CSV table of C-alpha atoms and ligand atoms in Angstrom, one decimal:
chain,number,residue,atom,x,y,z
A,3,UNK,CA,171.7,86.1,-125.6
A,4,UNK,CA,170.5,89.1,-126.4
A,5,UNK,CA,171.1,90.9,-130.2
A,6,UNK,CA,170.6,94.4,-131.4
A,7,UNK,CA,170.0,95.3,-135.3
A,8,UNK,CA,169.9,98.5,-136.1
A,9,UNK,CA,169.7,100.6,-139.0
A,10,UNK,CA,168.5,102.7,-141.6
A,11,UNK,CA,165.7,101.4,-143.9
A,12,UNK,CA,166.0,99.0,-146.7
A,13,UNK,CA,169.7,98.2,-145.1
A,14,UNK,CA,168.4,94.7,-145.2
A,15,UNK,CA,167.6,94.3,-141.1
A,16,UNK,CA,164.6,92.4,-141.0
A,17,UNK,CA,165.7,89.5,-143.3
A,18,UNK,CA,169.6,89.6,-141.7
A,19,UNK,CA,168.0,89.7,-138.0
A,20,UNK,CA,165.3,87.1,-138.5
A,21,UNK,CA,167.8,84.5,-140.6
A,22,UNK,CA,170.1,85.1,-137.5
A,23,UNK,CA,167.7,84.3,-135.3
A,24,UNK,CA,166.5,81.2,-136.9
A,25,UNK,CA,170.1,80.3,-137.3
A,26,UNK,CA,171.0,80.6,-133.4
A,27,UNK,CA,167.3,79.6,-132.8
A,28,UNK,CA,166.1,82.5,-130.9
A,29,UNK,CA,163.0,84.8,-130.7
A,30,UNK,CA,162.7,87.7,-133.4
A,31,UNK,CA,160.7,91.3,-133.1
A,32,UNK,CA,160.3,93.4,-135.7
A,33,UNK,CA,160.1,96.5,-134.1
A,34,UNK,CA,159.4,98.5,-136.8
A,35,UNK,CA,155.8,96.4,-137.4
A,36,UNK,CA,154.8,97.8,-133.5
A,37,UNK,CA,155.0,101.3,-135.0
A,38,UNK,CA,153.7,100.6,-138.4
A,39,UNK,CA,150.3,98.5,-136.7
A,40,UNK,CA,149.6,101.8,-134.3
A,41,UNK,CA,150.0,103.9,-138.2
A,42,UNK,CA,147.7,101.7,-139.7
A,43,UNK,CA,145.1,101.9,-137.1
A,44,UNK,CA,145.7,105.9,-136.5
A,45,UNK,CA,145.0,106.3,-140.5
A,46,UNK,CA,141.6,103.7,-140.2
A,47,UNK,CA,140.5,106.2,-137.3
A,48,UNK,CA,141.0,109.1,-139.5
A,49,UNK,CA,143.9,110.0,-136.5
A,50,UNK,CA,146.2,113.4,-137.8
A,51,UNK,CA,149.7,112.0,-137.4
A,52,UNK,CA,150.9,115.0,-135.7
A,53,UNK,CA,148.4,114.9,-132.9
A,54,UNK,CA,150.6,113.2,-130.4
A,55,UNK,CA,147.3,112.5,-127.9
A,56,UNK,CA,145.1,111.4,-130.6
A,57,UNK,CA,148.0,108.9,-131.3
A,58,UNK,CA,148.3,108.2,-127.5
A,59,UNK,CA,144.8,107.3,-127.4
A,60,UNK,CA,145.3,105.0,-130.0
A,61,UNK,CA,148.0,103.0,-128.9
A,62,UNK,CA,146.2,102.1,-125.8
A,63,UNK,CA,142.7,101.7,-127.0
A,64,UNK,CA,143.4,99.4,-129.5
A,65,UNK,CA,145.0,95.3,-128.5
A,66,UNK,CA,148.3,95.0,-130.5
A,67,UNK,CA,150.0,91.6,-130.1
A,68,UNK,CA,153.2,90.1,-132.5
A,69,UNK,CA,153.6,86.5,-132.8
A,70,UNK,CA,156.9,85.3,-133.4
A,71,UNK,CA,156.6,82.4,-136.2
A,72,UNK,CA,160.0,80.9,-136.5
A,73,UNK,CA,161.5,81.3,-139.7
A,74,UNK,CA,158.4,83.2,-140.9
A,75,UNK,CA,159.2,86.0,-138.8
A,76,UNK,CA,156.4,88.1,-136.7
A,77,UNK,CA,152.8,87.9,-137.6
A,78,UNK,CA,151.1,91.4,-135.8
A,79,UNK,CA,147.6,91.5,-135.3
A,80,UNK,CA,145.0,94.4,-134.5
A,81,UNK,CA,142.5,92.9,-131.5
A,82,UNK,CA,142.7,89.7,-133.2
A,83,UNK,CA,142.6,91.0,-136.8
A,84,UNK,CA,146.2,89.8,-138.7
A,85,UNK,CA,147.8,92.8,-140.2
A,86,UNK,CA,151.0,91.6,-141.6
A,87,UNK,CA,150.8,92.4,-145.1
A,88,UNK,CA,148.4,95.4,-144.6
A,89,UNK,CA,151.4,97.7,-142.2
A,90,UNK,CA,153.5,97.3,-145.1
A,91,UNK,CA,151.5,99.2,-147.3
A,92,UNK,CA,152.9,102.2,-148.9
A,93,UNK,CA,150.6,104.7,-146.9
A,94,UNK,CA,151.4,103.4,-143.7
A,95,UNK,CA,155.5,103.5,-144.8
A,96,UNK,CA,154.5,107.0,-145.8
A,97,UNK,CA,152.9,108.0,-142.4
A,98,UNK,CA,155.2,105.9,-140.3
A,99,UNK,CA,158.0,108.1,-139.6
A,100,UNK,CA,155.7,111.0,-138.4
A,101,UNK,CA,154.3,108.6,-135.8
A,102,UNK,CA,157.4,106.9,-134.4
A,103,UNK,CA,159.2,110.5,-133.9
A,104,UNK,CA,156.5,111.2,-131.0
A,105,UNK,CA,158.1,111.4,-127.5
A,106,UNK,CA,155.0,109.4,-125.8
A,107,UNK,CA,154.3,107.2,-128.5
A,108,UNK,CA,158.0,105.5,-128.7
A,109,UNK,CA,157.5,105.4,-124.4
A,110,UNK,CA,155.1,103.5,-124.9
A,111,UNK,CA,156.1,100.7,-128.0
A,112,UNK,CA,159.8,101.2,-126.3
A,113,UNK,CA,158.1,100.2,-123.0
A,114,UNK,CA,156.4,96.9,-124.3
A,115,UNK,CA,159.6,96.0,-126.1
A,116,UNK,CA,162.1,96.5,-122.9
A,117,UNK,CA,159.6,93.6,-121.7
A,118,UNK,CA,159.5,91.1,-124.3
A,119,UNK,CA,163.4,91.7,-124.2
A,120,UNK,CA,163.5,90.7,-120.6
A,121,UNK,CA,161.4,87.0,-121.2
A,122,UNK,CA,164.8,85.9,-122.7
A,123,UNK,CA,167.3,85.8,-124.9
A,124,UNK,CA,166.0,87.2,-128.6
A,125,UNK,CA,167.2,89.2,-131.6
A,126,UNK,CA,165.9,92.9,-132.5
A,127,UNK,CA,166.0,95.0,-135.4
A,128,UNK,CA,165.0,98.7,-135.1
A,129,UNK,CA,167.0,101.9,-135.2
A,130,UNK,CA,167.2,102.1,-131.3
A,131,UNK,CA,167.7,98.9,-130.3
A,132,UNK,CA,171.3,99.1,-129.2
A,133,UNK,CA,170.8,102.5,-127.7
A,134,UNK,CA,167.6,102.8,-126.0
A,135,UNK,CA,165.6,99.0,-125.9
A,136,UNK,CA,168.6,96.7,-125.0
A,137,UNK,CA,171.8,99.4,-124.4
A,138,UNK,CA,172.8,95.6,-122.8
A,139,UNK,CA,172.6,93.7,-125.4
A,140,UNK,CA,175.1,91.1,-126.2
A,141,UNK,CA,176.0,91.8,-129.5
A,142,UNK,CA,175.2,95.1,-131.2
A,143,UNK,CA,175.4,95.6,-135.4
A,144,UNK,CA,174.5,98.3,-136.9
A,145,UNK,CA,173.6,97.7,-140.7
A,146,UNK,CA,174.2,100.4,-143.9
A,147,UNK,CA,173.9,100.6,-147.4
A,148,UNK,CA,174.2,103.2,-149.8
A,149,UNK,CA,170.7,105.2,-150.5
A,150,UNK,CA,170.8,103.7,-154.7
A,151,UNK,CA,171.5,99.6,-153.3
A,152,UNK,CA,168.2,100.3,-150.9
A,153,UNK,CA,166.2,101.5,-153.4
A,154,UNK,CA,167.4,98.8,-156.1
A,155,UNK,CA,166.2,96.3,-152.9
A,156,UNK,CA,163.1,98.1,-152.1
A,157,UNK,CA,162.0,98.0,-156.1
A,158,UNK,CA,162.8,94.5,-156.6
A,159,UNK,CA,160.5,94.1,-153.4
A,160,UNK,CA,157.6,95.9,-154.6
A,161,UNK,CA,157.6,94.4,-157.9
A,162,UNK,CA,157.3,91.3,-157.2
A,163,UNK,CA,154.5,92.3,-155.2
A,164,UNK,CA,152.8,93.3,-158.5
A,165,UNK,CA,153.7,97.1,-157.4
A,166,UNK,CA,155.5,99.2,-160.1
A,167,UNK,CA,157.9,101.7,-158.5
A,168,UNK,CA,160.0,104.5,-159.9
A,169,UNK,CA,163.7,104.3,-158.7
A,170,UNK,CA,164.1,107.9,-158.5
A,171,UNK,CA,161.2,108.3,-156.7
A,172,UNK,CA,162.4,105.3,-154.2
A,173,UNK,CA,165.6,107.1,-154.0
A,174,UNK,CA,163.4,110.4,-152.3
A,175,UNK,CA,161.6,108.7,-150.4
A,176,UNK,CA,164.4,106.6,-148.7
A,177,UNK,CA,166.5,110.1,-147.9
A,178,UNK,CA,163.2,111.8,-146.5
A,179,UNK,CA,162.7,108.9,-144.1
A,180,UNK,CA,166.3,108.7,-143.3
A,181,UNK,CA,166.7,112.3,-142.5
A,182,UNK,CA,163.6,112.1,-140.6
A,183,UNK,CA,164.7,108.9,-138.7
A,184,UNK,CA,167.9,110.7,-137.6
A,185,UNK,CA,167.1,114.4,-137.2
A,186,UNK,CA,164.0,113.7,-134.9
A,187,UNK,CA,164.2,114.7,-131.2
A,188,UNK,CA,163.0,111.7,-129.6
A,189,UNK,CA,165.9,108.8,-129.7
A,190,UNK,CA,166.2,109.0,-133.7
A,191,UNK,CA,168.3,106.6,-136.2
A,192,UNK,CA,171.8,106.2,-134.6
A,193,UNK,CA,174.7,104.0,-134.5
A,194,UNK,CA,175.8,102.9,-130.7
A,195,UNK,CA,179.4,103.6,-130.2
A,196,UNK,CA,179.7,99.6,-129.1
A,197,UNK,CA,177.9,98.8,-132.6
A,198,UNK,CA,179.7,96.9,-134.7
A,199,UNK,CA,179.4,98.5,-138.6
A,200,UNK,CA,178.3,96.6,-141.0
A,201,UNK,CA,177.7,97.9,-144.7
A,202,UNK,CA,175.8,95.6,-146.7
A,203,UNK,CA,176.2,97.6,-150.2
A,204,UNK,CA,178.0,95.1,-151.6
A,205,UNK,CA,177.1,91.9,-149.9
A,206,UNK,CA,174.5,89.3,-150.1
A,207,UNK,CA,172.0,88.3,-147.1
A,208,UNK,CA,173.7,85.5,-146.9
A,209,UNK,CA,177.3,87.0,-146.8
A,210,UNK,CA,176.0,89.2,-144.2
A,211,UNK,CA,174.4,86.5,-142.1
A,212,UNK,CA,177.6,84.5,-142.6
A,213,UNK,CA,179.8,87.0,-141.5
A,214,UNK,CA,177.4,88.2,-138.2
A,215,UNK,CA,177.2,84.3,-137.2
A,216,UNK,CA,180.8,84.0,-137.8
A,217,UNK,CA,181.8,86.9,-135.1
A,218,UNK,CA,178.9,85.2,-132.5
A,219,UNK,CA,180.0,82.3,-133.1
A,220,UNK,CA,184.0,83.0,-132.5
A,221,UNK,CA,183.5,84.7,-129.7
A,222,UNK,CA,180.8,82.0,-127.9
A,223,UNK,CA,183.4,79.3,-128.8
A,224,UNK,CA,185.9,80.8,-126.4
A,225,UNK,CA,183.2,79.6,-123.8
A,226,UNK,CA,182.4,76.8,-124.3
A,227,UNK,CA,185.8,74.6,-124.3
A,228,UNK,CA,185.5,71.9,-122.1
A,229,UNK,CA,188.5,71.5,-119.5
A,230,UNK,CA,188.9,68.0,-118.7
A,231,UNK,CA,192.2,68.1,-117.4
A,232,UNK,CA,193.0,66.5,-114.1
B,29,DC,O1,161.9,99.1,-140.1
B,29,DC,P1,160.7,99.7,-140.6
B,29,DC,O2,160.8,100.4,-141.9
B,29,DC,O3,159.5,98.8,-140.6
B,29,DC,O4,160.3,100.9,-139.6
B,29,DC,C1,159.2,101.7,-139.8
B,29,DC,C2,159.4,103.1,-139.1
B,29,DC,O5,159.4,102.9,-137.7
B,29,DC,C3,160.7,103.8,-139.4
B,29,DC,O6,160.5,104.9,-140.3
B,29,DC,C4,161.3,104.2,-138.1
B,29,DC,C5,160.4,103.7,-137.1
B,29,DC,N1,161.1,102.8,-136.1
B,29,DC,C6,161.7,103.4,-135.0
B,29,DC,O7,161.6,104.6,-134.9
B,29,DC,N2,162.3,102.7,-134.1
B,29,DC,C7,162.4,101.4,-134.2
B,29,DC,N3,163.0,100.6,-133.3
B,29,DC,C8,161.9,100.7,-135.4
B,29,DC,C9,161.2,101.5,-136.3
């Protein structure tokens, strides 16, 4: 089985995708941590982010590999080095966007992902997963919120990570990256039209997951009825 989560940031993908995952145990990629590692090591290498062949030479100079660590999630590392908590860092987020909206660079993470999608069945959360990485998938959602509940998400985050945040400022940032996400040329932030909609403003993670599983799970049941009729 094969499951596409898409949408824009802070709509609560990651946690929604992985929990599903876990729940139907399957395989789990962060996407968005494939172009965050390349960010982190173009910014260590002093890389502009607009130089799409400086970037290039990045991506395929340096040994990015995700493990997929069950309800943990994805641990990325950097030939060998573990970068999980260090692509999450505000400077990367603030780079990331500029990176990911280059035409080779997204042929290139797209083209590792289409593989790891082929070893079997798995869940993906990105913002072109149901329309360019699995346009086959078996289930496509596409998860919203309004810009204000993503930034009251993303500030609870960062504080508890000992990281004081201004909401207002959140608020900016989120539109910047969205518009970004979905104005840029190269397959940007959209919604496939087999996606099914899902807006999380008012919802818990757990509503959400309940309510994904539930439509899965309705539809799989129609399969697997036993007919023991002679
Ligand atoms: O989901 P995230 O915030 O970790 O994603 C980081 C950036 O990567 C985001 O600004 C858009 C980009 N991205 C993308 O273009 N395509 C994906 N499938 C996943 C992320």
């Amino acid at each position: 089985m094969k499951i596409a989560v898409d949408g824009p940031a802070g709509a609560g993908k990651s946690t929604i995708a992985r929990l599903i995952a876990e729940r139907l145990g399957l395989r789990y990629l962060d996407t968005g941590a494939m172009y965050r590692a390349i960010t982190l090591e173009a910014l260590r290498r002093g890389v502009d982010t607009n130089d799409e062949a400086a970037l290039m030479r990045v991506a395929t100079s340096v040994d990015l590999n995700i493990s997929f660590q069950g309800s943990s999630g994805n641990l990325v590392y950097l030939d060998e080095e573990d970068v999980t908590e260090l692509i999450r860092q505000p400077n990367v987020t603030a780079h990331v966007s500029a990176v990911s909206s280059h035409k080779k660079v997204r042929e290139f993470i797209v083209a590792l992902q289409e593989q790891i999608g082929k070893q079997g069945s798995i869940v993906m959360d990105g913002r072109d997963i149901g329309t360019v990485v699995m346009p086959d998938a078996d289930w496509k959602f596409f998860l919203e919120a309004t810009v204000e509940e993503r930034a009251r998400r993303r500030k609870i985050e960062l504080e508890a990570q000992g990281v004081p945040v201004d909401l207002s400022e959140l608020q900016e940032q989120i539109r910047q990256r969205d518009h970004r996400d979905s104005t840029r040329d190269n397959s940007p932030l959209r919604k496939a039209k087999d996606a099914i909609l899902v807006d999380t403003t008012s919802l818990s993670i757990s509503e959400v997951v309940h309510r994904l599983l539930s439509l899965i799970k309705e539809d799989s049941s129609d399969v697997q009825v036993f007919r023991c009729r002679h």
